[in-house]
Every structure is written in C-alpha cells, then in structure tokens.
C-alpha atoms as a PDB file:
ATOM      1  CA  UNK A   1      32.537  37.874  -5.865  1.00  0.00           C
ATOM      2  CA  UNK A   2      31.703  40.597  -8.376  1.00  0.00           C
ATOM      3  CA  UNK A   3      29.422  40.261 -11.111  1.00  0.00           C
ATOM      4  CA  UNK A   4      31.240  39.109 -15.143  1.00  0.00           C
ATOM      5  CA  UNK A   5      28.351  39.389 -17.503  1.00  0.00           C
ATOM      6  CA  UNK A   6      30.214  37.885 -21.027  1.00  0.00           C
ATOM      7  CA  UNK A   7      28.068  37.552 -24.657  1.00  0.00           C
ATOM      8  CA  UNK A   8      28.186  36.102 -28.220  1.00  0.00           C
ATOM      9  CA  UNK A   9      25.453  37.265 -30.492  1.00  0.00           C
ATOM     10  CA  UNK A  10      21.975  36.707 -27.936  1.00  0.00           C
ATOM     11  CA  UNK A  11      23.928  34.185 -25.831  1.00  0.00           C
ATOM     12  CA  UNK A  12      24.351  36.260 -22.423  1.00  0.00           C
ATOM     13  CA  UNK A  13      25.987  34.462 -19.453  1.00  0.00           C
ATOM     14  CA  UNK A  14      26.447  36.061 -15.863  1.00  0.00           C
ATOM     15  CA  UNK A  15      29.176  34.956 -13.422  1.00  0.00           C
ATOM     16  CA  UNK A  16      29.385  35.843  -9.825  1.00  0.00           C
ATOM     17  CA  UNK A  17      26.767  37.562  -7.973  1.00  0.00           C
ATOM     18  CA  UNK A  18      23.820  39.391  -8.719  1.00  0.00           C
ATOM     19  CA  UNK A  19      22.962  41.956  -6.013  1.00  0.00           C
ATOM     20  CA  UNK A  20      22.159  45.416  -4.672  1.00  0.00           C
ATOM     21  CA  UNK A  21      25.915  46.301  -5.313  1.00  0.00           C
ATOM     22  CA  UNK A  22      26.719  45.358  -9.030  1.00  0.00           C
ATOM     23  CA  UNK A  23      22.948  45.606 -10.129  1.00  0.00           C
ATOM     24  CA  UNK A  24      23.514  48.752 -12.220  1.00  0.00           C
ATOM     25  CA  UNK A  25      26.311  46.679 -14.224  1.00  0.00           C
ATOM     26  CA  UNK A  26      23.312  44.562 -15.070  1.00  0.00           C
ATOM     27  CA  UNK A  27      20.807  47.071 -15.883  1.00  0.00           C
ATOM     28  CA  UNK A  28      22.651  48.916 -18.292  1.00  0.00           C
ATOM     29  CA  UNK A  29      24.383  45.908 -19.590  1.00  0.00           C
ATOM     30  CA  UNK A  30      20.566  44.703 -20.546  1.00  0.00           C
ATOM     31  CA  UNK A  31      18.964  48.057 -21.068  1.00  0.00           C
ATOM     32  CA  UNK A  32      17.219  48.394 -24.540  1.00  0.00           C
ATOM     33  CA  UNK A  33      18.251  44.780 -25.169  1.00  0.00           C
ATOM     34  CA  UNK A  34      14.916  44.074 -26.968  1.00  0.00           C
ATOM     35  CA  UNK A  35      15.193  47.568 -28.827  1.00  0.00           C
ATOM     36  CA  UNK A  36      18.437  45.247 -30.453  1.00  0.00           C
ATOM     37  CA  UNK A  37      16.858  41.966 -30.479  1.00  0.00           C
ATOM     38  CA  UNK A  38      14.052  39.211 -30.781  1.00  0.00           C
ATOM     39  CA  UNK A  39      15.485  36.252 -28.742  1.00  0.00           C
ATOM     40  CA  UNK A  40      17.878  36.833 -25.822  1.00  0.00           C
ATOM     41  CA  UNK A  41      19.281  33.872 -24.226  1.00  0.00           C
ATOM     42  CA  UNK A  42      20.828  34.260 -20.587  1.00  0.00           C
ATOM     43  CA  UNK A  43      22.239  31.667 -18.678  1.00  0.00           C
ATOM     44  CA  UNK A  44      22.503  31.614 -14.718  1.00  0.00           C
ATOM     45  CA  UNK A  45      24.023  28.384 -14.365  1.00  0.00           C
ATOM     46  CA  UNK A  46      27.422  30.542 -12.654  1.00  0.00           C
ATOM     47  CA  UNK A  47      25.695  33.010 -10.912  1.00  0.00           C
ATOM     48  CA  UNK A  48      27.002  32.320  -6.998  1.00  0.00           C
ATOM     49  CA  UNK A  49      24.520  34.108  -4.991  1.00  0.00           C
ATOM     50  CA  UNK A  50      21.587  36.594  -6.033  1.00  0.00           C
ATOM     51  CA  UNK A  51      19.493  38.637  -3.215  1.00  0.00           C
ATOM     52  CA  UNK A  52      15.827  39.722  -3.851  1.00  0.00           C
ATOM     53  CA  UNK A  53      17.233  42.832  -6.186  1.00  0.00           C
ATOM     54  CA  UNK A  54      18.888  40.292  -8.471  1.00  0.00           C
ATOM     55  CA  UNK A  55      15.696  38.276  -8.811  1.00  0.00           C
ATOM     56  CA  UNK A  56      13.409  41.160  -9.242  1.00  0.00           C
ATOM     57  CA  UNK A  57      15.692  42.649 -11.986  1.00  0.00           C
ATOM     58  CA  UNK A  58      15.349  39.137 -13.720  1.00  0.00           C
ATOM     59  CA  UNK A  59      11.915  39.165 -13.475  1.00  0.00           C
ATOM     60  CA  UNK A  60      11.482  42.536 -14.658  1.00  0.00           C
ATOM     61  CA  UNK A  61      13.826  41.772 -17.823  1.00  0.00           C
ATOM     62  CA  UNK A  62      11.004  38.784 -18.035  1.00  0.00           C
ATOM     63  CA  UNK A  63       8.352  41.468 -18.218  1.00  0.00           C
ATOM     64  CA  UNK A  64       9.694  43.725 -20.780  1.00  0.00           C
ATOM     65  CA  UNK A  65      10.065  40.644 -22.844  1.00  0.00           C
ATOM     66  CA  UNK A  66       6.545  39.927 -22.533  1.00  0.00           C
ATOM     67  CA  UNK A  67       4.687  43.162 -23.127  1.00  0.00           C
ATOM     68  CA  UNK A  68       6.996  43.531 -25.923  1.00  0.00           C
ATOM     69  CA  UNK A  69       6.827  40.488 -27.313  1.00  0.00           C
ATOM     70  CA  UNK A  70      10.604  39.177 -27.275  1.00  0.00           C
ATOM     71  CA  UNK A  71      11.722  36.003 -26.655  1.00  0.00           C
ATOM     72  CA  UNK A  72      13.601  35.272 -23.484  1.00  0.00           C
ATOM     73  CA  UNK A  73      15.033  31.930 -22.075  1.00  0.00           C
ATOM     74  CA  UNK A  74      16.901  32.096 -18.712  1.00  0.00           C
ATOM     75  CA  UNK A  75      18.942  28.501 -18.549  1.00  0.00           C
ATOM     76  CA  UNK A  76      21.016  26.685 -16.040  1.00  0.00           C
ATOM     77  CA  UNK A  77      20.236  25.661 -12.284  1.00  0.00           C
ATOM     78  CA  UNK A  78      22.109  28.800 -10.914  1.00  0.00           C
ATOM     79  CA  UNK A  79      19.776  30.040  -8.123  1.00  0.00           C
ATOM     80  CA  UNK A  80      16.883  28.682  -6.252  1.00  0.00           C
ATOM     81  CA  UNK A  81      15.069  32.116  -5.184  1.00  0.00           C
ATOM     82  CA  UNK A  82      15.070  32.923  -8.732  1.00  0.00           C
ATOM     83  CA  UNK A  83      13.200  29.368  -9.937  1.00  0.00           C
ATOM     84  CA  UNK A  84      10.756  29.840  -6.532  1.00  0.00           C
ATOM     85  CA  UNK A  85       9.982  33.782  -8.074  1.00  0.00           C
ATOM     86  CA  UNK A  86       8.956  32.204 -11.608  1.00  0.00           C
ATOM     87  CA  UNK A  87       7.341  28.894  -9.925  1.00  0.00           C
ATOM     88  CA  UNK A  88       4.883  30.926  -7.757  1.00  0.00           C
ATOM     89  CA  UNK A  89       4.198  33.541 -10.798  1.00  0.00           C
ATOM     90  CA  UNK A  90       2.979  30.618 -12.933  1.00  0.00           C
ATOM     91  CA  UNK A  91       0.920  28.836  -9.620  1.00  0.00           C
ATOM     92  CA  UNK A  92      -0.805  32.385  -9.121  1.00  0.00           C
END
C-alpha cells in the first residue's frame, strides 16, 4: 500500500506504509516542519506496516523536536516496532 500523509493546521495523519520506498514522501513532507511550527501532532493509528527506515525517520523527527525545542506527540496504536524504538530509548 503506498504511503497518504493528509493535514489540518499541526494535525498530521499517515496512511499506508512507511518504508524504504515512499520514505522521501515523508521527509520532505516533514522537512523544516518546526521552522513552521511549535506543536506538531502526527497520528500513526493507519499506518499498515513500517520497516526499520520508517521508525528511524520517526525517531529522528523526535530528535529535531527535542534539540529544538518543539513539541511533538505521535498518537494511535499503529505500529509495534515503532512503540518498542521509544520504549527502549526511555529504559536506556
């Protein structure tokens, strides 16, 4: 399935899968997003599938947010390698 990314004000949410193939879509969709904003809201909760690229572009979004202060709050159940990523980050 390919990857939808749809958004209303800081309200992003992805559809289909996040991988290798449609990960530029997502990078440039979200590049400079905190250059924009303070608070970005993205919700996974219809994201199919998402391989280790998906998750580490996530996590990296997570990143920027931090060193530059920005709020970020990624919602819904969507994929377990993703909550596993962020689970052992806060146990380490």
């Amino acid at each position: 399935m390919e990857l939808k990314i749809t958004s209303c004000n800081n309200f992003f949410k992805i559809k289909g899968t996040l991988d290798k193939n449609n990960l530029g879509l997502f990078q440039s969709e979200f590049r400079n997003i905190f250059e924009k904003t303070n608070t970005l809201t993205i919700s996974i909760e219809a994201i199919d599938s998402m391989d280790r690229f998906g998750v580490s572009a996530l996590a990296n979004l997570h990143k920027e947010a931090i060193a530059k202060n920005k709020s970020l709050s990624i919602i819904g159940l969507g994929c377990e390698d993703l909550y596993n990523h962020f689970k052992s980050e806060i146990a380490a």
